[in-house]
Coordinates of C-alpha atoms and ligand atoms in Angstrom, one line a residue:
Chain A
M78 CA 0.0 0.0 0.0
R79 CA 1.2 3.5 -0.7
L80 CA 1.6 5.5 2.4
S81 CA 2.5 9.1 3.0
R82 CA 6.1 9.9 2.6
V83 CA 6.3 11.9 5.8
V84 CA 4.9 9.0 7.8
Q85 CA 7.3 6.6 6.1
E86 CA 10.3 8.8 6.8
V87 CA 9.7 9.2 10.5
P88 CA 11.4 6.2 12.2
P89 CA 9.5 4.2 14.7
S90 CA 10.2 5.1 18.3
G91 CA 13.5 3.7 19.7
I92 CA 11.6 2.6 22.7
R93 CA 9.4 0.3 20.7
R94 CA 12.3 -2.0 19.9
L95 CA 13.3 -2.2 23.5
F96 CA 9.7 -2.9 24.4
D97 CA 9.6 -5.8 22.1
L98 CA 12.8 -7.2 23.6
V99 CA 11.5 -6.9 27.1
A100 CA 8.2 -8.4 26.2
E101 CA 10.0 -11.7 25.3
M102 CA 11.7 -12.1 28.6
D103 CA 10.6 -13.2 32.0
D104 CA 11.6 -11.8 35.4
V105 CA 12.7 -8.5 34.0
I106 CA 12.9 -5.6 36.5
S107 CA 12.1 -2.5 34.6
L108 CA 13.2 1.0 35.2
G109 CA 11.8 1.9 31.8
V110 CA 8.4 3.2 32.6
G111 CA 7.5 6.8 31.9
E112 CA 4.4 6.9 34.0
P113 CA 3.7 7.0 37.8
D114 CA 3.4 3.8 39.7
F115 CA 0.8 5.3 42.0
L116 CA -2.9 4.9 41.3
A117 CA -4.8 8.0 40.7
P118 CA -5.9 9.4 44.1
W119 CA -9.0 7.5 45.4
R120 CA -11.0 10.7 45.6
V121 CA -10.5 11.1 41.8
R122 CA -11.3 7.4 41.0
E123 CA -14.3 7.6 43.3
S124 CA -15.6 10.7 41.6
A125 CA -15.4 8.9 38.3
V126 CA -17.4 6.0 39.7
Y127 CA -20.0 8.4 40.8
G128 CA -19.9 10.0 37.4
L129 CA -20.6 6.7 35.7
E130 CA -23.4 5.9 38.1
R131 CA -25.0 9.2 37.1
G132 CA -24.5 8.4 33.4
R133 CA -22.1 11.2 32.6
G134 CA -21.1 10.1 29.1
S135 CA -22.1 12.8 26.7
Y136 CA -19.8 15.0 24.7
T137 CA -18.8 18.2 26.3
S138 CA -18.2 21.5 24.6
N139 CA -15.2 21.3 22.2
S140 CA -13.2 23.4 24.6
G141 CA -13.9 21.1 27.5
L142 CA -16.3 21.6 30.5
L143 CA -16.3 25.2 31.5
E144 CA -16.1 24.3 35.1
L145 CA -12.9 22.4 34.4
R146 CA -11.5 25.3 32.4
E147 CA -12.3 27.6 35.4
A148 CA -10.7 25.2 37.8
I149 CA -7.6 25.1 35.5
A150 CA -7.4 28.9 35.3
A151 CA -7.7 29.2 39.1
H152 CA -5.0 26.6 39.5
I153 CA -2.6 28.3 37.2
T154 CA -3.2 31.7 38.7
R155 CA -2.6 30.3 42.2
R156 CA 0.5 28.4 41.3
D157 CA 2.1 30.5 38.6
G158 CA 0.5 33.9 39.0
V159 CA -0.6 34.0 35.4
A160 CA -4.2 34.8 34.5
Y161 CA -6.0 33.0 31.7
A162 CA -9.6 33.5 30.6
P163 CA -11.4 30.2 30.9
R164 CA -13.6 30.9 27.9
D165 CA -11.1 31.6 25.2
E166 CA -7.5 31.1 26.5
I167 CA -7.8 27.5 27.7
L168 CA -8.5 24.3 25.8
V169 CA -9.0 20.9 27.4
T170 CA -7.3 18.2 25.3
V171 CA -6.7 14.4 25.1
G172 CA -3.6 14.7 27.2
V173 CA -0.6 17.0 26.5
S174 CA 0.0 14.7 23.5
E175 CA -3.0 16.1 21.7
A176 CA -2.3 19.6 22.8
L177 CA 1.2 19.5 21.4
D178 CA 0.0 18.1 18.1
L179 CA -2.7 20.8 17.8
A180 CA -0.2 23.5 18.6
L181 CA 2.2 22.5 16.0
R182 CA -0.4 22.1 13.3
A183 CA -2.0 25.5 14.3
L184 CA 1.4 27.3 14.1
L185 CA 3.4 25.8 11.3
D186 CA 3.4 26.2 7.6
P187 CA 5.3 23.6 5.6
G188 CA 9.1 24.2 6.2
D189 CA 8.7 26.3 9.3
E190 CA 11.3 25.4 11.9
V191 CA 11.0 24.5 15.6
I192 CA 14.0 24.5 17.8
V193 CA 13.9 21.5 20.1
P194 CA 16.6 21.1 22.9
E195 CA 17.6 17.4 23.1
P196 CA 17.5 14.9 24.6
C197 CA 13.8 15.3 24.7
Y198 CA 10.5 13.5 24.9
V199 CA 10.3 11.0 22.0
S200 CA 7.2 12.6 20.5
Y201 CA 8.5 16.1 19.9
V202 CA 10.5 15.5 16.7
P203 CA 7.9 13.2 15.0
C204 CA 5.1 15.6 15.8
V205 CA 6.9 18.6 14.3
R206 CA 7.4 16.5 11.1
F207 CA 3.8 15.3 11.0
A208 CA 2.9 19.0 11.1
A209 CA 5.1 19.6 8.0
G210 CA 7.6 21.5 10.1
V211 CA 11.3 21.1 10.4
P212 CA 12.7 20.1 13.8
V213 CA 16.0 21.8 14.6
A214 CA 17.8 19.9 17.3
L215 CA 19.8 21.7 19.9
P216 CA 21.9 19.2 21.8
T217 CA 22.4 19.9 25.5
R218 CA 25.3 18.7 27.6
A219 CA 25.7 17.0 31.0
A220 CA 28.2 19.8 31.9
D221 CA 25.4 22.4 31.5
G222 CA 23.0 20.2 33.5
F223 CA 21.2 19.5 30.2
V224 CA 19.9 23.0 30.1
P225 CA 19.9 24.8 26.7
Q226 CA 22.2 27.8 26.5
A227 CA 20.5 31.0 25.1
A228 CA 23.5 31.8 22.8
E229 CA 23.2 28.4 21.2
V230 CA 19.5 28.7 20.8
E231 CA 20.0 32.1 19.1
R232 CA 22.6 30.6 16.7
L233 CA 20.0 28.2 15.4
V234 CA 17.4 30.9 14.7
T235 CA 16.6 31.5 11.0
P236 CA 13.9 33.5 9.2
R237 CA 11.9 30.3 9.2
T238 CA 12.0 29.7 13.0
R239 CA 8.6 29.8 14.4
A240 CA 8.8 28.2 17.8
L241 CA 11.0 26.9 20.6
L242 CA 9.8 23.8 22.3
L243 CA 10.7 23.5 26.0
N244 CA 10.1 20.8 28.6
Y245 CA 11.3 21.5 32.1
P246 CA 11.3 19.6 34.4
N247 CA 12.6 17.4 31.6
N248 CA 12.0 13.9 30.3
P249 CA 14.5 12.2 30.1
T250 CA 17.1 14.1 32.0
G251 CA 15.2 15.4 35.1
A252 CA 16.7 18.8 34.4
T253 CA 14.9 21.9 35.6
M254 CA 15.4 25.5 34.7
G255 CA 15.6 28.4 37.1
R256 CA 14.4 31.9 36.5
A257 CA 17.7 33.4 35.3
E258 CA 18.2 30.6 32.7
L259 CA 14.6 31.0 31.5
M260 CA 15.0 34.7 31.3
A261 CA 17.9 34.3 28.9
L262 CA 15.7 32.2 26.6
A263 CA 12.8 34.6 27.0
D264 CA 15.1 37.4 25.7
V265 CA 16.0 35.3 22.6
A266 CA 12.3 34.5 22.0
A267 CA 11.3 38.2 22.3
R268 CA 14.1 39.4 20.0
H269 CA 13.3 36.9 17.3
D270 CA 9.5 36.8 17.8
L271 CA 9.3 33.1 18.6
I272 CA 6.4 31.3 20.1
V273 CA 7.5 29.2 23.1
I274 CA 5.6 25.9 23.5
S275 CA 6.3 25.0 27.1
D276 CA 5.4 21.5 28.1
E277 CA 5.3 21.7 31.9
I278 CA 3.7 18.3 32.5
Y279 CA 6.2 17.6 35.3
D280 CA 5.9 21.0 37.0
R281 CA 4.6 19.5 40.3
L282 CA 7.6 17.1 40.4
S283 CA 10.1 19.9 41.2
Y284 CA 12.0 18.9 44.3
D285 CA 14.7 21.5 45.1
A286 CA 13.2 24.8 44.0
A287 CA 9.8 26.1 43.1
H288 CA 8.9 25.5 39.4
V289 CA 9.0 28.6 37.2
A290 CA 6.3 28.7 34.5
F291 CA 7.6 30.2 31.3
A292 CA 4.5 32.3 30.9
S293 CA 5.1 33.9 34.2
L294 CA 8.2 35.7 32.9
P295 CA 7.8 39.4 32.0
G296 CA 6.2 39.8 28.6
M297 CA 6.1 36.1 27.9
A298 CA 2.4 35.1 28.5
E299 CA 1.6 36.7 25.1
R300 CA 4.0 34.4 23.2
T301 CA 3.9 31.3 25.4
L302 CA 1.7 28.2 25.0
L303 CA 1.6 26.4 28.3
L304 CA 0.9 22.7 28.1
N305 CA 0.1 20.7 31.1
G306 CA -2.2 17.9 32.2
F307 CA -3.2 15.3 34.8
S308 CA -1.0 12.3 33.7
K309 CA 2.0 12.9 36.0
A310 CA 0.9 15.1 38.9
Y311 CA -2.2 13.1 39.6
A312 CA -1.1 9.7 38.2
M313 CA -3.9 9.8 35.6
T314 CA -2.0 8.8 32.5
G315 CA -4.6 6.5 30.9
W316 CA -7.4 9.0 31.7
R317 CA -6.3 11.2 28.8
V318 CA -6.9 14.7 30.0
G319 CA -4.6 17.6 29.5
Y320 CA -4.8 21.2 28.5
A321 CA -3.3 24.1 26.7
A322 CA -3.4 27.7 27.9
G323 CA -2.2 30.6 25.8
P324 CA -3.1 33.6 23.6
A325 CA -6.7 33.5 22.4
P326 CA -6.0 33.4 18.7
L327 CA -3.7 30.3 19.1
I328 CA -6.2 28.6 21.3
A329 CA -9.0 29.3 18.8
A330 CA -6.9 27.8 16.0
M331 CA -6.1 24.8 18.0
T332 CA -9.8 24.4 19.0
K333 CA -10.7 24.5 15.3
I334 CA -8.5 21.4 14.6
H335 CA -9.6 19.7 17.8
Q336 CA -13.3 20.1 17.1
Y337 CA -12.9 18.2 13.8
T338 CA -10.4 15.6 15.0
A339 CA -11.2 14.8 18.6
L340 CA -14.5 16.6 19.4
C341 CA -13.7 16.7 23.1
A342 CA -11.7 15.0 25.8
N343 CA -13.3 12.1 27.8
R344 CA -16.3 13.5 29.6
N345 CA -16.0 11.5 32.8
A346 CA -12.2 12.1 33.0
Q347 CA -12.9 15.8 32.8
E348 CA -15.2 15.6 35.7
A349 CA -12.7 13.7 37.7
A350 CA -10.0 16.2 36.8
I351 CA -12.1 18.9 38.4
E352 CA -12.1 16.9 41.6
A353 CA -8.3 16.4 41.3
L354 CA -7.7 20.2 41.0
R355 CA -10.1 21.1 43.8
H356 CA -9.2 18.5 46.3
G357 CA -6.2 16.6 45.2
E358 CA -3.4 18.8 46.6
A359 CA -2.6 16.6 49.6
D360 CA -2.4 13.5 47.4
V361 CA 0.0 15.3 45.1
V362 CA 2.2 16.4 48.0
A363 CA 2.3 12.9 49.4
M364 CA 3.4 11.4 46.0
V365 CA 6.0 14.1 45.5
E366 CA 7.5 13.3 48.9
D367 CA 7.8 9.7 47.9
Y368 CA 9.4 10.4 44.6
D369 CA 11.8 12.7 46.3
A370 CA 13.0 9.9 48.6
R371 CA 13.3 7.4 45.7
R372 CA 15.2 10.0 43.7
R373 CA 17.8 10.2 46.4
V374 CA 18.0 6.5 46.8
I375 CA 18.5 5.7 43.1
V376 CA 21.0 8.5 42.5
D377 CA 23.0 7.5 45.6
G378 CA 22.9 4.0 44.3
F379 CA 24.3 4.8 40.9
N380 CA 27.1 7.0 42.3
R381 CA 28.0 4.2 44.7
L382 CA 28.2 1.7 41.8
G383 CA 30.5 4.1 40.0
L384 CA 28.1 5.4 37.3
P385 CA 28.1 9.1 37.8
C386 CA 24.7 10.5 38.2
H387 CA 23.7 14.1 39.0
L388 CA 20.7 14.6 41.4
P389 CA 17.9 15.6 38.9
A390 CA 15.8 18.4 40.3
G391 CA 12.6 17.3 38.6
A392 CA 10.4 14.7 36.9
F393 CA 10.9 11.0 37.9
Y394 CA 14.0 10.1 35.9
A395 CA 17.6 9.6 36.8
F396 CA 20.0 10.0 33.9
P397 CA 23.3 8.3 34.9
S398 CA 26.4 8.3 32.6
V399 CA 27.5 4.8 31.4
A400 CA 30.8 6.2 30.2
P401 CA 32.8 4.2 32.8
T402 CA 31.7 1.0 31.2
G403 CA 33.2 1.9 27.8
L404 CA 29.9 0.9 26.2
S405 CA 27.5 3.1 24.2
A406 CA 24.1 3.7 25.8
G407 CA 22.6 1.2 23.3
E408 CA 25.1 -1.5 24.0
F409 CA 24.8 -1.0 27.8
T410 CA 21.0 -1.2 27.6
E411 CA 21.0 -4.3 25.6
R412 CA 23.6 -6.1 27.6
L413 CA 22.1 -5.1 30.9
L414 CA 18.8 -6.4 29.8
R415 CA 20.2 -9.7 28.5
E416 CA 22.8 -10.3 31.3
A417 CA 21.0 -8.8 34.4
K418 CA 17.4 -8.6 33.3
V419 CA 17.1 -4.9 34.1
A420 CA 15.4 -2.7 31.5
V421 CA 16.5 1.0 31.2
V422 CA 16.2 3.2 28.2
P423 CA 19.2 4.4 26.2
G424 CA 19.7 8.1 26.3
D425 CA 20.1 8.4 22.5
A426 CA 16.5 7.3 22.1
F427 CA 15.7 10.8 23.2
G428 CA 17.9 12.5 20.6
A429 CA 21.2 14.4 20.5
G430 CA 23.1 14.7 23.7
G431 CA 21.6 11.6 25.2
E432 CA 24.3 9.2 24.1
G433 CA 26.4 7.9 27.0
H434 CA 23.5 8.1 29.4
V435 CA 20.6 5.9 30.2
R436 CA 17.2 6.9 31.5
C437 CA 16.1 5.2 34.7
S438 CA 12.7 5.9 36.0
Y439 CA 12.1 6.0 39.7
A440 CA 8.4 5.6 39.5
Y441 CA 8.8 2.4 41.4
G442 CA 8.7 1.3 45.0
I443 CA 12.0 1.5 46.8
G444 CA 12.2 -2.3 47.0
Q445 CA 12.2 -2.6 43.3
I446 CA 14.7 0.2 42.9
E447 CA 17.0 -1.6 45.3
E448 CA 16.7 -4.9 43.5
A449 CA 17.4 -3.2 40.2
L450 CA 20.5 -1.5 41.6
A451 CA 21.7 -4.8 43.0
R452 CA 21.4 -6.4 39.6
I453 CA 23.1 -3.5 37.9
G454 CA 25.9 -3.8 40.5
G455 CA 26.3 -7.5 39.7
F456 CA 26.4 -6.8 36.0
L457 CA 29.1 -4.1 36.4
E458 CA 31.2 -6.5 38.5
R459 CA 31.2 -9.0 35.7
L460 CA 31.8 -6.4 33.0
D461 CA 35.3 -6.4 31.5
G462 CA 36.9 -3.0 31.4
F463 CA 34.6 -1.3 33.8
V464 CA 36.4 1.4 35.6
P465 CA 34.1 2.8 38.3
A466 CA 34.0 6.6 38.5
T467 CA 35.2 7.6 41.9
V468 CA 32.7 9.6 43.9
P469 CA 33.2 10.2 47.6
A470 CA 30.8 7.8 49.4
G471 CA 27.4 9.1 49.8
E472 CA 28.2 12.2 47.8
V473 CA 26.3 13.1 44.7
V474 CA 27.9 14.3 41.5
A475 CA 26.7 17.9 41.3
A476 CA 25.6 19.2 38.0
G477 CA 23.7 22.3 36.9
A478 CA 20.5 20.3 36.8
S479 CA 20.0 20.8 40.5
R480 CA 21.0 24.4 40.7
P481 CA 18.5 26.5 42.5
G482 CA 16.1 28.7 40.6
Chain B
M278 CA 22.0 22.4 62.8
A279 CA 19.8 25.4 63.3
E280 CA 16.7 24.9 65.4
A281 CA 14.2 25.5 62.6
E282 CA 16.1 23.1 60.4
R283 CA 16.2 20.4 63.0
T284 CA 12.4 20.8 63.5
A285 CA 11.8 20.4 59.8
L286 CA 14.1 17.3 59.7
T287 CA 12.4 15.9 62.8
R288 CA 9.0 16.1 61.1
R289 CA 10.3 14.4 57.9
V290 CA 12.0 11.7 59.9
L291 CA 8.9 11.0 61.9
R292 CA 6.6 10.9 58.9
A293 CA 8.9 8.4 57.2
L294 CA 9.2 6.2 60.3
E295 CA 5.5 6.3 60.8
K296 CA 5.1 4.7 57.4
D297 CA 8.0 2.2 57.9
A298 CA 9.4 1.8 61.3
R299 CA 12.1 -0.5 60.1
L300 CA 13.9 2.0 58.0
P301 CA 17.6 1.9 59.0
V302 CA 19.1 5.3 59.8
A303 CA 21.5 5.1 56.9
R304 CA 18.7 4.6 54.4
L305 CA 16.5 7.2 56.0
A306 CA 19.4 9.7 55.6
V307 CA 19.7 9.0 51.9
M308 CA 16.0 9.2 51.4
L309 CA 15.7 12.5 53.1
G310 CA 19.0 13.9 51.7
A311 CA 20.2 14.5 55.2
D312 CA 23.4 13.7 57.1
E313 CA 23.4 10.3 58.7
A314 CA 24.7 11.4 62.1
E315 CA 22.1 14.2 62.2
V316 CA 19.3 11.8 61.5
A317 CA 20.5 9.4 64.2
E318 CA 20.6 12.3 66.6
V319 CA 17.1 13.4 65.7
V320 CA 15.8 9.8 66.2
A321 CA 17.6 9.5 69.5
R322 CA 16.2 12.9 70.7
C323 CA 12.7 11.8 69.8
E324 CA 13.1 8.6 71.7
R325 CA 14.5 10.4 74.8
A326 CA 11.7 13.0 74.7
G327 CA 9.0 10.4 74.4
I328 CA 7.9 11.6 71.0
I329 CA 8.7 8.2 69.5
R330 CA 6.8 5.9 71.9
R331 CA 7.5 2.6 70.3
Y332 CA 8.1 1.0 66.9
K333 CA 5.1 -1.1 66.0
T334 CA 3.8 -3.4 63.3
V335 CA 0.3 -3.2 61.8
V336 CA -1.0 -6.8 61.7
A337 CA -4.1 -8.1 60.0
W338 CA -4.9 -10.6 62.7
D339 CA -8.0 -11.8 60.9
R340 CA -5.8 -13.6 58.5
L341 CA -4.3 -15.8 61.1
D342 CA -7.7 -17.1 62.3
E343 CA -6.6 -15.8 65.7
A344 CA -9.3 -16.0 68.2
R345 CA -9.1 -12.4 69.4
V346 CA -11.9 -10.3 70.5
T347 CA -11.8 -6.5 70.4
A348 CA -14.3 -4.2 71.8
L349 CA -14.7 -0.4 71.4
I350 CA -16.4 1.0 74.5
D351 CA -18.0 4.4 74.9
V352 CA -17.5 5.4 78.5
S353 CA -19.4 8.2 80.1
V354 CA -17.5 9.7 83.0
S355 CA -18.4 12.4 85.5
P356 CA -15.3 14.7 85.5
Q357 CA -13.6 15.2 88.9
R358 CA -12.6 18.4 90.6
D359 CA -9.1 19.6 89.4
V360 CA -8.2 16.6 87.4
G361 CA -11.2 16.5 85.0
F362 CA -11.1 13.2 83.1
D363 CA -7.4 12.6 83.4
Q364 CA -7.3 10.5 86.5
V365 CA -10.0 8.1 85.4
A366 CA -8.6 7.9 82.0
V367 CA -5.1 6.9 83.2
R368 CA -6.6 4.5 85.7
I369 CA -8.4 2.7 82.8
A370 CA -5.3 2.9 80.6
R371 CA -3.1 1.1 83.0
F372 CA -4.9 -2.2 82.5
P373 CA -2.9 -4.3 80.0
E374 CA -6.0 -5.5 78.1
V375 CA -6.8 -1.9 77.3
R376 CA -5.2 -1.0 73.9
S377 CA -6.2 2.6 73.7
V378 CA -8.0 5.3 75.7
Q379 CA -9.1 8.6 74.1
L380 CA -11.1 11.5 75.3
V381 CA -13.7 12.3 72.7
S382 CA -16.5 14.8 72.1
G383 CA -20.1 13.7 71.6
G384 CA -22.5 11.5 73.5
S385 CA -19.8 9.9 75.7
D386 CA -16.5 11.0 77.1
L387 CA -13.9 8.2 76.7
R388 CA -13.4 5.8 73.9
V389 CA -11.7 2.7 75.2
T390 CA -10.4 -0.2 73.1
I391 CA -10.1 -3.5 74.8
E392 CA -8.7 -6.7 73.5
G393 CA -9.2 -10.2 75.0
N394 CA -9.2 -13.8 74.0
T395 CA -12.9 -14.4 74.3
M396 CA -16.0 -12.3 74.4
H397 CA -16.5 -13.5 77.9
E398 CA -13.1 -12.1 79.0
V399 CA -14.0 -8.7 77.6
A400 CA -17.5 -8.7 79.2
E401 CA -15.9 -9.6 82.5
F402 CA -13.5 -6.7 82.2
V403 CA -16.3 -4.3 81.7
A404 CA -18.4 -5.7 84.5
R405 CA -15.7 -6.1 87.0
K406 CA -13.2 -3.4 86.3
L407 CA -14.6 -0.6 84.2
S408 CA -18.2 -0.1 85.2
P409 CA -17.5 -0.2 89.0
I410 CA -15.1 2.8 88.8
D411 CA -16.9 5.5 90.8
A412 CA -16.7 8.2 88.1
V413 CA -17.9 5.9 85.3
T414 CA -21.6 6.5 84.8
A415 CA -22.4 4.4 81.8
T416 CA -20.7 2.2 79.2
N417 CA -21.8 1.1 75.7
T418 CA -19.8 -1.8 74.3
H419 CA -19.3 -2.4 70.5
F420 CA -17.7 -5.7 69.6
L421 CA -15.5 -5.3 66.6
L422 CA -16.6 -7.5 63.7
R423 CA -14.1 -6.7 61.0
T424 CA -11.3 -4.3 60.3
Y425 CA -11.1 -2.7 56.9
K426 CA -8.4 -0.1 57.6
E427 CA -6.1 0.5 60.4
D428 CA -3.3 3.1 60.9
G429 CA -3.7 4.2 57.3
E430 CA -3.4 0.7 56.0
V431 CA -6.3 -0.7 54.0
F432 CA -6.8 -4.4 54.7
V433 CA -7.8 -5.3 51.1
D434 CA -5.5 -6.9 48.6
E435 CA -5.3 -4.6 45.7
P436 CA -4.5 -6.4 42.4
A437 CA -0.7 -6.9 42.7
A438 CA 0.0 -6.7 39.0
D439 CA 1.6 -3.5 37.8
G440 CA -0.7 -2.7 34.9
R441 CA 1.9 -0.5 33.2
L442 CA 3.7 -1.4 30.1
P443 CA 7.3 -2.4 31.0
V444 CA 8.8 0.3 28.8
S445 CA 7.1 3.6 27.8
P446 CA 8.1 7.0 26.6
Ligands
PLP213 C1 7.5 15.5 28.5 C2 6.2 14.8 28.2 N1 5.2 15.4 27.6 C3 4.0 14.8 27.4 C4 3.8 13.5 27.7 C5 2.4 12.9 27.4 O1 1.5 13.4 28.3 P1 -0.1 13.1 28.2 O2 -0.3 11.8 29.0 O3 -0.7 14.2 28.9 O4 -0.5 13.0 26.8 C6 4.7 12.8 28.4 C7 4.5 11.4 28.9 O5 5.4 10.7 29.1 C8 6.0 13.5 28.7 O6 6.9 12.8 29.3

């Protein structure tokens, strides 16, 4: 069958191959998961049960339940100090995934460029291409804490550049960006009239400093599209609710596509999301506290094993270096899986700058994290040519990723 | 360590130990990103100050078919001059079969939890020890039939399987 050239040219996700490998094996301990291990808070699940009992199953307005948009607006104002009009500056979507796709399709003409700091979430580059845009990769470095440098962003700007796509706290590196670093990017965006698409889905998972919303920077709300959702903060991945908040003309354009392609997000999940925003704060705080403890345990573990690992300030991923093994990220991942039955994700699956690192999720109970670390320790002991990096016991390799905001 | 910092660390240590009393100090220190010696010091202080009373285990005894009888008793008390309810409450609390004694608002004053091997044993305790106390004016005994949740622990086996895909973006 003849298929679209664009679709054929986009390679399948690097994670897919790994998934197939893992699926064939028994007794694998996985640190490969990109979603919370917690269940959605009971009050949220209970409200969905109640909703089903009452028969809440109709379509909602294309933009999403007004009550939910109001709750979202109040939430953003409270946390980030940015005001959005619920009626025309917020769109409820089928997760951040849909919001990102809509944004790119609404913004790009064929050949328009989007600067994407890498390593990044696996969907960014393909989504830009599906929207007929041209992704322009900006590799970031461990030495910079995987934070994009404004001067390097500026060097990539051309007359075709439309947008800068940011994701802090970051998947896969766990990097966060403080106010000063974001201000430098804001300056570039203003001077070159760029739209900033800011995927802040991990905002609540900021451990060392308060999250800074890009739209809260002076003059930035008018050129920022804020993407967020319920998948990570409220452990509601499969519920499929997210949202976009931004300038009315952009939200209107996205709504136009959304009304023809998705109609609306799941009705009952929207109702449950209202409950999450109104009453879920204590649940979020409890989950964040647990992630924080696991983060320290896994990072401490990698450093003890001789794989240097900075303490990531956000999300739920550790991103240790596998350089001391002499293996590439891909080789390391494959051998670790076959020889020690631990699944991690090679950093290069997330694009430039990820080589030499592996992404290890800590969305697992501490017992499982410990078991995985023990297996990785055994694997390293048996590995020829492994020269453990020396880190003073109990000390964490500091990198910019945990610098205060 | 500054006082405010120690107070904050103390709260975090206690919250963690309340969830898992068996956490070794070294692990606790890593989890909280704190110095091991400081954590040990905080725990020792809490023990000395009687803030940490004991390290306990939450047991679902039902699962052992243990013949245990628990009763929750609402006790009405006429408060006494100067000491209010305290003296009676402590007097009741000293009996080993009494698991907890709490002063509560509402229709009665003390809520007492008693554990015994048989219903008869519990009834005997109420008749011979509790009711005869001068200040006790009435009791209302509820035998416990089943525990669904205790100390934050739901006694229902959730499906153990992790429904997530083993690798996802
Ligand atoms: C950075 C990032 N953005 C978006 C998503 C997808 O979010 P949603 O479930 O809201 O579609 C993920 C999920 O892993 C993610 O890591």
